[in-house]
């Protein structure tokens, strides 16, 4: 049990708290699920890019899935070896591609024919053969929120099967391209096994048809997306997930690459915020807290549900409240019509499942400094990112002030 009151007292609020032991347990469970096959769990850095978080996964043997060169640099800084780092994303710039090739990472996940051409040109300039994987869009409905569905033809990710095949042939015929993997990622917060199985089946069939024309791949990259419990939803067990994927690979000798983000960190994280005021507007009761959408955007952005726990002396009857922050936007809320006991000034609210897409989606909107981040490991707490102060927010502007 984490003592949120003690942490709030010591480090102030709003505050992100991460349970590193929980992250370890999640990592180990997933790694174990693929036992019997070669596998690399490549942590999706964008879920929680804090250097100490990435270092924690590095120490467990994890690789990293990065979607910008900044994330690649973080992965290196955190001690993830180059041969376990992959670089994905629809819009890589020339500079990013060049640096990724210079750093000799495991492979670049290519998302379009135009990008394949750029990678080839840059690899030629560097006199290298670029290891690549192609992101296939298997046109499967992942049955998740439309904003986080990525495996349908009407969204921007990956290429269709026939383009992929063409691209593999082109890569095979190029001195500067080395096709080593195949990749798909159909969406995030997946809670149904069937779409994953179907996608894997389609992609495995493509691997077989490539084999038939002498293109031998090494890595079968199943993306991330494993869902977690925010509320009471049924989730996929890592063992069943692994079995569903492995079941599609009969006769294929491939290393599994898996890119979980949310699964590893979401439920390890808590966002702790303090009650400032309660206020009644007509029928509506608002609880105004010191954290806001600039700290944790998911409710505002996706109308996402987060469980909220009140730490209060008051055990009285529950009331329906909207929990809102100080930012000047009607969309600045953590929950609407949420049942909580009556609260007093300085009571704490602990927002659960905040370890993924929490801090990283934060901003300085309204000139608010971002929260501190604290890790809890073996019962000990330590700061892993300082609270931002006003000077941090203005330092890139101040020198340009003119009379
Ligand atoms: C975002 C992303 C992931 C991680 O998704 P989660 O839902 O956090 O597991 C993995 N791979 C790619 C390519 C992504 O874009």
CSV table of C-alpha atoms and ligand atoms in Angstrom, one decimal:
chain,number,residue,atom,x,y,z
A,1,UNK,CA,0.0,0.0,0.0
A,2,UNK,CA,1.3,3.4,-1.0
A,3,UNK,CA,1.0,6.1,1.6
A,4,UNK,CA,-0.3,8.9,-0.6
A,5,UNK,CA,-0.8,11.3,2.3
A,6,UNK,CA,2.8,11.0,3.3
A,7,UNK,CA,4.0,11.5,-0.3
A,8,UNK,CA,1.8,14.5,-0.8
A,9,UNK,CA,3.1,16.0,2.4
A,10,UNK,CA,6.7,15.4,1.4
A,11,UNK,CA,6.6,16.3,-2.3
A,12,UNK,CA,3.5,18.5,-2.6
A,13,UNK,CA,0.6,18.2,-5.0
A,14,UNK,CA,-0.3,17.7,-7.8
A,15,UNK,CA,2.0,14.7,-7.9
A,16,UNK,CA,2.6,11.6,-10.1
A,17,UNK,CA,3.4,8.5,-8.2
A,18,UNK,CA,4.7,5.3,-9.9
A,19,UNK,CA,4.9,1.9,-8.3
A,20,UNK,CA,8.0,0.4,-9.9
A,21,UNK,CA,7.4,-3.0,-8.4
A,22,UNK,CA,4.1,-3.2,-10.2
A,23,UNK,CA,5.9,-2.3,-13.5
A,24,UNK,CA,8.4,-5.2,-12.9
A,25,UNK,CA,5.5,-7.6,-12.2
A,26,UNK,CA,3.7,-6.7,-15.4
A,27,UNK,CA,6.9,-6.9,-17.5
A,28,UNK,CA,7.8,-10.3,-16.1
A,29,UNK,CA,4.3,-11.7,-16.6
A,30,UNK,CA,4.3,-10.7,-20.3
A,31,UNK,CA,7.9,-11.9,-20.9
A,32,UNK,CA,7.0,-15.2,-19.3
A,33,UNK,CA,3.9,-15.6,-21.5
A,34,UNK,CA,6.2,-15.8,-24.6
A,35,UNK,CA,8.4,-18.4,-22.9
A,36,UNK,CA,9.6,-21.1,-25.3
A,37,UNK,CA,10.0,-18.6,-28.2
A,38,UNK,CA,12.7,-15.9,-28.7
A,39,UNK,CA,11.1,-12.6,-27.7
A,40,UNK,CA,11.9,-9.0,-27.1
A,41,UNK,CA,9.5,-6.9,-25.0
A,42,UNK,CA,10.2,-3.4,-26.4
A,43,UNK,CA,8.6,-0.9,-24.0
A,44,UNK,CA,6.7,1.8,-25.9
A,45,UNK,CA,8.5,4.8,-24.5
A,46,UNK,CA,5.7,7.2,-25.3
A,47,UNK,CA,3.5,5.7,-22.6
A,48,UNK,CA,5.8,7.1,-19.9
A,49,UNK,CA,9.0,8.5,-21.1
A,50,UNK,CA,10.6,9.4,-17.8
A,51,UNK,CA,14.2,8.4,-17.9
A,52,UNK,CA,14.0,6.5,-14.6
A,53,UNK,CA,11.0,4.6,-15.9
A,54,UNK,CA,12.8,3.6,-19.1
A,55,UNK,CA,15.9,2.7,-17.0
A,56,UNK,CA,13.8,0.5,-14.8
A,57,UNK,CA,12.7,-1.5,-17.9
A,58,UNK,CA,16.2,-1.5,-19.3
A,59,UNK,CA,17.4,-3.2,-16.1
A,60,UNK,CA,14.7,-5.9,-16.5
A,61,UNK,CA,16.0,-6.6,-20.0
A,62,UNK,CA,13.5,-4.7,-22.0
A,63,UNK,CA,14.0,-3.1,-25.4
A,64,UNK,CA,12.3,0.2,-26.5
A,65,UNK,CA,9.8,1.1,-29.1
A,66,UNK,CA,10.3,4.8,-30.0
A,67,UNK,CA,8.3,7.2,-32.1
A,68,UNK,CA,10.7,10.1,-32.3
A,69,UNK,CA,14.4,10.5,-32.3
A,70,UNK,CA,14.0,12.2,-28.9
A,71,UNK,CA,12.6,8.9,-27.6
A,72,UNK,CA,15.5,7.0,-29.2
A,73,UNK,CA,17.9,9.3,-27.3
A,74,UNK,CA,16.0,8.7,-24.1
A,75,UNK,CA,16.2,4.9,-24.6
A,76,UNK,CA,20.0,5.2,-25.1
A,77,UNK,CA,20.4,7.5,-22.1
A,78,UNK,CA,18.5,5.0,-20.0
A,79,UNK,CA,20.8,2.2,-21.0
A,80,UNK,CA,18.7,0.2,-23.5
A,81,UNK,CA,21.1,-1.5,-25.9
A,82,UNK,CA,20.9,-0.4,-29.6
A,83,UNK,CA,20.0,-3.9,-30.7
A,84,UNK,CA,16.8,-3.8,-28.7
A,85,UNK,CA,15.6,-0.3,-30.0
A,86,UNK,CA,13.2,0.1,-32.8
A,87,UNK,CA,11.9,3.3,-34.3
A,88,UNK,CA,8.2,3.6,-35.5
A,89,UNK,CA,5.9,6.4,-36.6
A,90,UNK,CA,4.3,7.8,-39.7
A,91,UNK,CA,6.3,11.0,-40.1
A,92,UNK,CA,10.1,10.5,-39.5
A,93,UNK,CA,12.2,13.4,-40.8
A,94,UNK,CA,15.5,12.8,-42.7
A,95,UNK,CA,17.5,13.9,-39.7
A,96,UNK,CA,15.7,11.4,-37.5
A,97,UNK,CA,16.2,8.5,-40.0
A,98,UNK,CA,19.9,9.5,-40.4
A,99,UNK,CA,20.5,9.5,-36.6
A,100,UNK,CA,18.6,6.2,-36.2
A,101,UNK,CA,20.8,4.6,-38.8
A,102,UNK,CA,24.0,6.1,-37.4
A,103,UNK,CA,23.1,4.7,-34.0
A,104,UNK,CA,22.6,1.3,-35.5
A,105,UNK,CA,19.3,0.4,-33.8
A,106,UNK,CA,17.6,-2.9,-34.4
A,107,UNK,CA,15.3,-1.7,-37.2
A,108,UNK,CA,13.2,1.2,-38.5
A,109,UNK,CA,9.5,0.4,-38.8
A,110,UNK,CA,8.6,1.9,-42.2
A,111,UNK,CA,5.1,3.1,-42.7
A,112,UNK,CA,4.9,4.2,-46.4
A,113,UNK,CA,6.5,3.6,-49.8
A,114,UNK,CA,7.7,7.2,-49.7
A,115,UNK,CA,9.4,6.6,-46.4
A,116,UNK,CA,11.1,3.5,-47.7
A,117,UNK,CA,12.6,5.6,-50.5
A,118,UNK,CA,13.9,8.1,-48.0
A,119,UNK,CA,15.5,5.4,-45.8
A,120,UNK,CA,17.2,3.9,-48.9
A,121,UNK,CA,18.6,7.3,-50.0
A,122,UNK,CA,19.9,8.1,-46.5
A,123,UNK,CA,21.3,4.6,-46.0
A,124,UNK,CA,23.2,5.0,-49.3
A,125,UNK,CA,24.6,8.3,-48.1
A,126,UNK,CA,25.9,6.5,-45.0
A,127,UNK,CA,27.1,3.5,-47.0
A,128,UNK,CA,24.9,1.2,-44.9
A,129,UNK,CA,22.2,-1.3,-45.3
A,130,UNK,CA,19.3,-0.1,-43.2
A,131,UNK,CA,17.5,-2.8,-41.3
A,132,UNK,CA,13.8,-2.3,-41.8
A,133,UNK,CA,10.5,-3.7,-40.9
A,134,UNK,CA,7.3,-2.7,-42.7
A,135,UNK,CA,4.1,-1.7,-40.8
A,136,UNK,CA,1.2,-3.6,-42.3
A,137,UNK,CA,-2.3,-2.3,-41.9
A,138,UNK,CA,-4.3,-5.5,-41.8
A,139,UNK,CA,-7.7,-3.6,-41.9
A,140,UNK,CA,-9.0,-5.1,-38.7
A,141,UNK,CA,-11.4,-3.3,-36.4
A,142,UNK,CA,-9.8,-3.6,-33.0
A,143,UNK,CA,-13.1,-2.7,-31.2
A,144,UNK,CA,-11.6,0.1,-29.2
A,145,UNK,CA,-12.0,3.9,-29.0
A,146,UNK,CA,-11.8,5.4,-32.5
A,147,UNK,CA,-9.0,7.8,-31.5
A,148,UNK,CA,-6.8,4.9,-30.5
A,149,UNK,CA,-7.7,2.5,-33.4
A,150,UNK,CA,-4.9,2.3,-35.9
A,151,UNK,CA,-5.4,-0.9,-37.9
A,152,UNK,CA,-8.1,0.2,-40.3
A,153,UNK,CA,-7.5,1.5,-43.8
A,154,UNK,CA,-9.2,4.7,-43.0
A,155,UNK,CA,-6.5,5.7,-40.5
A,156,UNK,CA,-3.1,6.9,-41.3
A,157,UNK,CA,-0.9,4.0,-40.1
A,158,UNK,CA,0.9,1.4,-42.1
A,159,UNK,CA,0.4,0.1,-45.6
A,160,UNK,CA,-2.0,-2.4,-47.1
A,161,UNK,CA,-0.9,-6.0,-47.9
A,162,UNK,CA,-0.2,-5.6,-51.5
A,163,UNK,CA,1.9,-2.4,-51.1
A,164,UNK,CA,3.8,-4.2,-48.3
A,165,UNK,CA,4.7,-7.1,-50.6
A,166,UNK,CA,5.9,-4.7,-53.2
A,167,UNK,CA,8.0,-2.8,-50.7
A,168,UNK,CA,9.6,-6.0,-49.4
A,169,UNK,CA,10.6,-7.0,-53.0
A,170,UNK,CA,12.0,-3.5,-53.5
A,171,UNK,CA,13.9,-3.7,-50.2
A,172,UNK,CA,15.2,-7.2,-51.0
A,173,UNK,CA,16.5,-5.9,-54.4
A,174,UNK,CA,18.3,-2.9,-52.8
A,175,UNK,CA,21.9,-2.9,-51.5
A,176,UNK,CA,20.9,-0.3,-48.9
A,177,UNK,CA,17.9,-2.0,-47.4
A,178,UNK,CA,17.8,-5.1,-45.3
A,179,UNK,CA,14.2,-6.3,-44.6
A,180,UNK,CA,14.3,-8.1,-41.2
A,181,UNK,CA,10.9,-7.7,-39.7
A,182,UNK,CA,7.2,-7.2,-40.2
A,183,UNK,CA,5.1,-5.1,-37.9
A,184,UNK,CA,1.4,-4.5,-37.1
A,185,UNK,CA,-0.2,-2.5,-34.4
A,186,UNK,CA,-4.0,-2.4,-34.7
A,187,UNK,CA,-4.8,-0.1,-31.8
A,188,UNK,CA,-4.6,0.6,-28.1
A,189,UNK,CA,-6.5,-0.6,-25.1
A,190,UNK,CA,-7.4,-3.8,-26.8
A,191,UNK,CA,-9.7,-6.0,-24.7
A,192,UNK,CA,-10.7,-8.5,-27.3
A,193,UNK,CA,-8.5,-11.4,-28.5
A,194,UNK,CA,-10.2,-12.1,-31.8
A,195,UNK,CA,-9.1,-9.0,-33.7
A,196,UNK,CA,-5.5,-9.6,-32.6
A,197,UNK,CA,-5.7,-13.2,-33.7
A,198,UNK,CA,-7.1,-12.2,-37.1
A,199,UNK,CA,-4.5,-9.6,-37.6
A,200,UNK,CA,-1.6,-11.9,-36.6
A,201,UNK,CA,-3.1,-14.6,-39.0
A,202,UNK,CA,-3.1,-12.2,-41.9
A,203,UNK,CA,0.4,-10.9,-41.3
A,204,UNK,CA,1.7,-14.5,-40.7
A,205,UNK,CA,0.3,-15.4,-44.1
A,206,UNK,CA,2.1,-12.5,-45.7
A,207,UNK,CA,5.3,-13.8,-44.0
A,208,UNK,CA,4.7,-17.2,-45.6
A,209,UNK,CA,4.1,-15.7,-49.1
A,210,UNK,CA,7.3,-13.7,-48.7
A,211,UNK,CA,9.2,-16.8,-47.7
A,212,UNK,CA,8.0,-18.4,-51.0
A,213,UNK,CA,9.8,-15.7,-52.9
A,214,UNK,CA,12.9,-16.0,-50.8
A,215,UNK,CA,12.4,-13.1,-48.4
A,216,UNK,CA,13.3,-14.4,-45.0
A,217,UNK,CA,12.2,-12.2,-42.1
A,218,UNK,CA,13.5,-12.6,-38.5
A,219,UNK,CA,11.1,-10.5,-36.4
A,220,UNK,CA,7.4,-10.7,-36.0
A,221,UNK,CA,6.4,-7.4,-34.4
A,222,UNK,CA,3.0,-7.6,-32.9
A,223,UNK,CA,2.9,-4.0,-31.8
A,224,UNK,CA,1.4,-3.0,-28.4
A,225,UNK,CA,-2.1,-2.3,-27.4
A,226,UNK,CA,-2.7,-4.8,-24.7
A,227,UNK,CA,-5.6,-3.3,-22.7
A,228,UNK,CA,-5.8,-2.7,-18.9
A,229,UNK,CA,-8.5,-2.4,-16.4
A,230,UNK,CA,-9.5,1.2,-15.9
A,231,UNK,CA,-13.0,0.3,-14.6
A,232,UNK,CA,-14.4,-3.2,-14.5
A,233,UNK,CA,-13.7,-4.1,-18.1
A,234,UNK,CA,-12.6,-7.7,-19.0
A,235,UNK,CA,-9.0,-7.7,-20.1
A,236,UNK,CA,-6.9,-10.1,-22.1
A,237,UNK,CA,-4.5,-12.3,-20.0
A,238,UNK,CA,-0.9,-12.1,-21.2
A,239,UNK,CA,-0.8,-15.9,-21.5
A,240,UNK,CA,-3.9,-16.0,-23.7
A,241,UNK,CA,-2.5,-13.1,-25.8
A,242,UNK,CA,0.8,-14.9,-26.3
A,243,UNK,CA,-1.0,-18.2,-27.2
A,244,UNK,CA,-3.2,-16.5,-29.7
A,245,UNK,CA,-0.2,-14.9,-31.5
A,246,UNK,CA,2.0,-18.0,-31.3
A,247,UNK,CA,-0.9,-20.1,-32.7
A,248,UNK,CA,-0.7,-18.2,-36.0
A,249,UNK,CA,3.1,-18.8,-36.4
A,250,UNK,CA,3.0,-22.6,-37.1
A,251,UNK,CA,6.2,-23.5,-38.9
A,252,UNK,CA,7.7,-20.1,-38.8
A,253,UNK,CA,10.9,-19.5,-36.9
A,254,UNK,CA,10.5,-15.8,-35.9
A,255,UNK,CA,11.5,-13.8,-32.9
A,256,UNK,CA,8.5,-12.1,-31.3
A,257,UNK,CA,8.7,-8.4,-30.8
A,258,UNK,CA,6.0,-6.9,-28.6
A,259,UNK,CA,5.6,-3.2,-27.9
A,260,UNK,CA,3.5,-2.7,-24.8
A,261,UNK,CA,3.2,0.7,-23.2
A,262,UNK,CA,-0.1,1.0,-21.3
A,263,UNK,CA,0.0,-2.6,-20.0
A,264,UNK,CA,3.4,-2.0,-18.3
A,265,UNK,CA,2.8,1.4,-16.7
A,266,UNK,CA,-0.8,2.5,-16.6
A,267,UNK,CA,-1.9,0.8,-13.4
A,268,UNK,CA,1.5,1.5,-11.8
A,269,UNK,CA,0.7,5.2,-11.8
A,270,UNK,CA,-1.4,7.5,-9.7
A,271,UNK,CA,-2.1,11.1,-10.0
A,272,UNK,CA,-2.5,12.8,-6.6
A,273,UNK,CA,-4.3,16.0,-6.4
A,274,UNK,CA,-5.6,18.2,-3.5
A,275,UNK,CA,-9.1,19.6,-3.0
A,276,UNK,CA,-9.2,23.4,-3.2
A,277,UNK,CA,-12.9,24.2,-3.1
A,278,UNK,CA,-16.4,22.7,-3.4
A,279,UNK,CA,-19.0,24.7,-5.2
A,280,UNK,CA,-22.6,24.4,-6.1
A,281,UNK,CA,-23.9,25.8,-9.4
A,282,UNK,CA,-27.7,25.2,-9.5
A,283,UNK,CA,-28.1,21.4,-9.5
A,284,UNK,CA,-24.4,20.8,-10.2
A,285,UNK,CA,-21.8,20.3,-7.5
A,286,UNK,CA,-18.2,20.8,-8.4
A,287,UNK,CA,-15.1,19.7,-6.6
A,288,UNK,CA,-12.2,22.0,-7.7
A,289,UNK,CA,-8.8,20.4,-7.3
A,290,UNK,CA,-5.2,21.7,-7.8
A,291,UNK,CA,-4.5,19.3,-10.7
A,292,UNK,CA,-5.8,19.9,-14.2
A,293,UNK,CA,-6.1,18.9,-17.8
A,294,UNK,CA,-2.5,20.1,-18.4
A,295,UNK,CA,-1.4,17.4,-16.0
A,296,UNK,CA,-3.7,14.5,-17.0
A,297,UNK,CA,-5.4,15.1,-20.4
A,298,UNK,CA,-7.1,11.7,-21.0
A,299,UNK,CA,-10.5,12.6,-19.5
A,300,UNK,CA,-10.6,15.8,-21.6
A,301,UNK,CA,-9.2,14.3,-24.7
A,302,UNK,CA,-11.0,11.0,-24.9
A,303,UNK,CA,-13.6,11.3,-22.2
A,304,UNK,CA,-11.6,8.5,-20.6
A,305,UNK,CA,-12.7,7.0,-17.3
A,306,UNK,CA,-10.2,7.0,-14.4
A,307,UNK,CA,-11.1,5.6,-11.0
A,308,UNK,CA,-10.9,8.2,-8.4
A,309,UNK,CA,-10.3,7.5,-4.7
A,310,UNK,CA,-10.9,10.1,-2.0
A,311,UNK,CA,-8.6,10.2,1.0
A,312,UNK,CA,-10.8,11.9,3.6
A,313,UNK,CA,-11.9,11.6,7.2
A,314,UNK,CA,-15.5,12.0,6.0
A,315,UNK,CA,-17.3,8.7,5.7
A,316,UNK,CA,-20.7,10.4,5.1
A,317,UNK,CA,-23.2,9.7,2.3
A,318,UNK,CA,-22.0,9.8,-1.3
A,319,UNK,CA,-22.8,12.7,-3.5
A,320,UNK,CA,-22.6,13.2,-7.3
A,321,UNK,CA,-19.9,15.7,-8.3
A,322,UNK,CA,-17.9,16.9,-11.2
A,323,UNK,CA,-14.2,16.9,-10.4
A,324,UNK,CA,-12.6,19.8,-12.2
A,325,UNK,CA,-9.3,21.7,-12.3
A,326,UNK,CA,-8.3,25.4,-12.4
A,327,UNK,CA,-7.6,25.6,-16.1
A,328,UNK,CA,-9.9,28.0,-18.1
A,329,UNK,CA,-11.6,25.4,-20.2
A,330,UNK,CA,-15.0,23.7,-19.7
A,331,UNK,CA,-13.2,20.6,-20.9
A,332,UNK,CA,-10.9,20.7,-17.9
A,333,UNK,CA,-12.4,17.8,-15.8
A,334,UNK,CA,-11.3,14.5,-14.4
A,335,UNK,CA,-14.7,13.0,-14.0
A,336,UNK,CA,-18.4,14.0,-14.3
A,337,UNK,CA,-21.2,12.9,-12.0
A,338,UNK,CA,-18.8,10.9,-9.9
A,339,UNK,CA,-19.9,9.5,-6.5
A,340,UNK,CA,-17.7,10.7,-3.7
A,341,UNK,CA,-18.2,11.5,0.0
A,342,UNK,CA,-18.4,15.2,1.0
A,343,UNK,CA,-14.9,16.6,0.8
A,344,UNK,CA,-13.0,19.3,2.7
A,345,UNK,CA,-10.3,21.6,1.6
A,346,UNK,CA,-6.9,19.8,1.5
A,347,UNK,CA,-8.5,16.3,1.2
A,348,UNK,CA,-6.6,14.3,-1.4
A,349,UNK,CA,-8.0,12.6,-4.5
A,350,UNK,CA,-6.0,9.8,-6.0
A,351,UNK,CA,-6.7,9.3,-9.7
A,352,UNK,CA,-5.8,5.7,-10.7
A,353,UNK,CA,-4.4,4.2,-13.9
A,354,UNK,CA,-2.4,7.4,-14.5
A,355,UNK,CA,1.0,5.8,-15.3
A,356,UNK,CA,0.5,5.7,-19.1
A,357,UNK,CA,-0.3,8.7,-21.3
A,358,UNK,CA,-0.5,10.8,-18.2
A,359,UNK,CA,2.5,13.0,-17.5
A,360,UNK,CA,3.7,12.6,-21.1
A,361,UNK,CA,0.6,14.2,-22.6
A,362,UNK,CA,0.9,17.1,-20.1
A,363,UNK,CA,1.6,20.7,-21.1
A,364,UNK,CA,2.2,24.1,-19.7
A,365,UNK,CA,-1.1,25.4,-20.7
A,366,UNK,CA,-2.2,28.4,-18.5
A,367,UNK,CA,1.5,28.7,-17.5
A,368,UNK,CA,1.2,25.8,-15.1
A,369,UNK,CA,4.4,24.0,-14.2
A,370,UNK,CA,4.2,20.3,-14.6
A,371,UNK,CA,3.9,18.1,-11.5
A,372,UNK,CA,6.8,16.3,-9.9
A,373,UNK,CA,7.1,12.5,-10.5
A,374,UNK,CA,8.0,10.1,-7.7
A,375,UNK,CA,8.9,6.4,-7.9
A,376,UNK,CA,8.1,4.0,-5.2
A,377,UNK,CA,10.3,0.8,-5.1
A,378,UNK,CA,10.7,-1.7,-2.3
A,379,UNK,CA,8.8,0.6,0.0
A,380,UNK,CA,11.1,3.6,-0.7
A,381,UNK,CA,10.1,6.8,-2.5
A,382,UNK,CA,12.4,8.9,-4.6
A,383,UNK,CA,11.9,11.9,-7.0
A,384,UNK,CA,12.5,11.0,-10.6
A,385,UNK,CA,11.5,14.4,-12.0
A,386,UNK,CA,11.4,17.8,-10.2
A,387,UNK,CA,8.3,19.9,-10.2
A,388,UNK,CA,8.6,22.6,-12.9
A,389,UNK,CA,9.0,26.1,-11.5
A,390,UNK,CA,8.1,29.4,-13.2
A,391,UNK,CA,11.7,29.9,-14.4
A,392,UNK,CA,11.6,26.6,-16.2
A,393,UNK,CA,8.6,27.8,-18.1
A,394,UNK,CA,10.0,31.1,-19.3
A,395,UNK,CA,13.7,30.3,-19.8
A,396,UNK,CA,13.5,29.9,-23.6
A,397,UNK,CA,11.6,33.2,-24.0
A,398,UNK,CA,13.2,35.5,-21.5
A,399,UNK,CA,16.3,36.5,-23.4
A,400,UNK,CA,14.1,37.8,-26.3
A,401,UNK,CA,12.3,40.4,-24.2
A,402,UNK,CA,12.7,43.8,-25.7
A,403,UNK,CA,11.6,47.2,-24.4
B,1,LIG,C1,1.4,3.7,-29.1
B,1,LIG,C2,2.1,2.5,-29.7
B,1,LIG,C3,2.4,1.4,-28.9
B,1,LIG,C4,2.0,1.2,-27.4
B,1,LIG,O1,0.6,1.2,-27.3
B,1,LIG,P1,0.0,0.8,-25.9
B,1,LIG,O2,-1.5,0.8,-26.1
B,1,LIG,O3,0.4,1.7,-24.9
B,1,LIG,O4,0.5,-0.6,-25.6
B,1,LIG,C5,3.1,0.3,-29.5
B,1,LIG,N1,3.5,0.4,-30.8
B,1,LIG,C6,3.2,1.5,-31.5
B,1,LIG,C7,3.7,1.5,-33.0
B,1,LIG,C8,2.5,2.6,-31.0
B,1,LIG,O5,2.2,3.6,-31.8
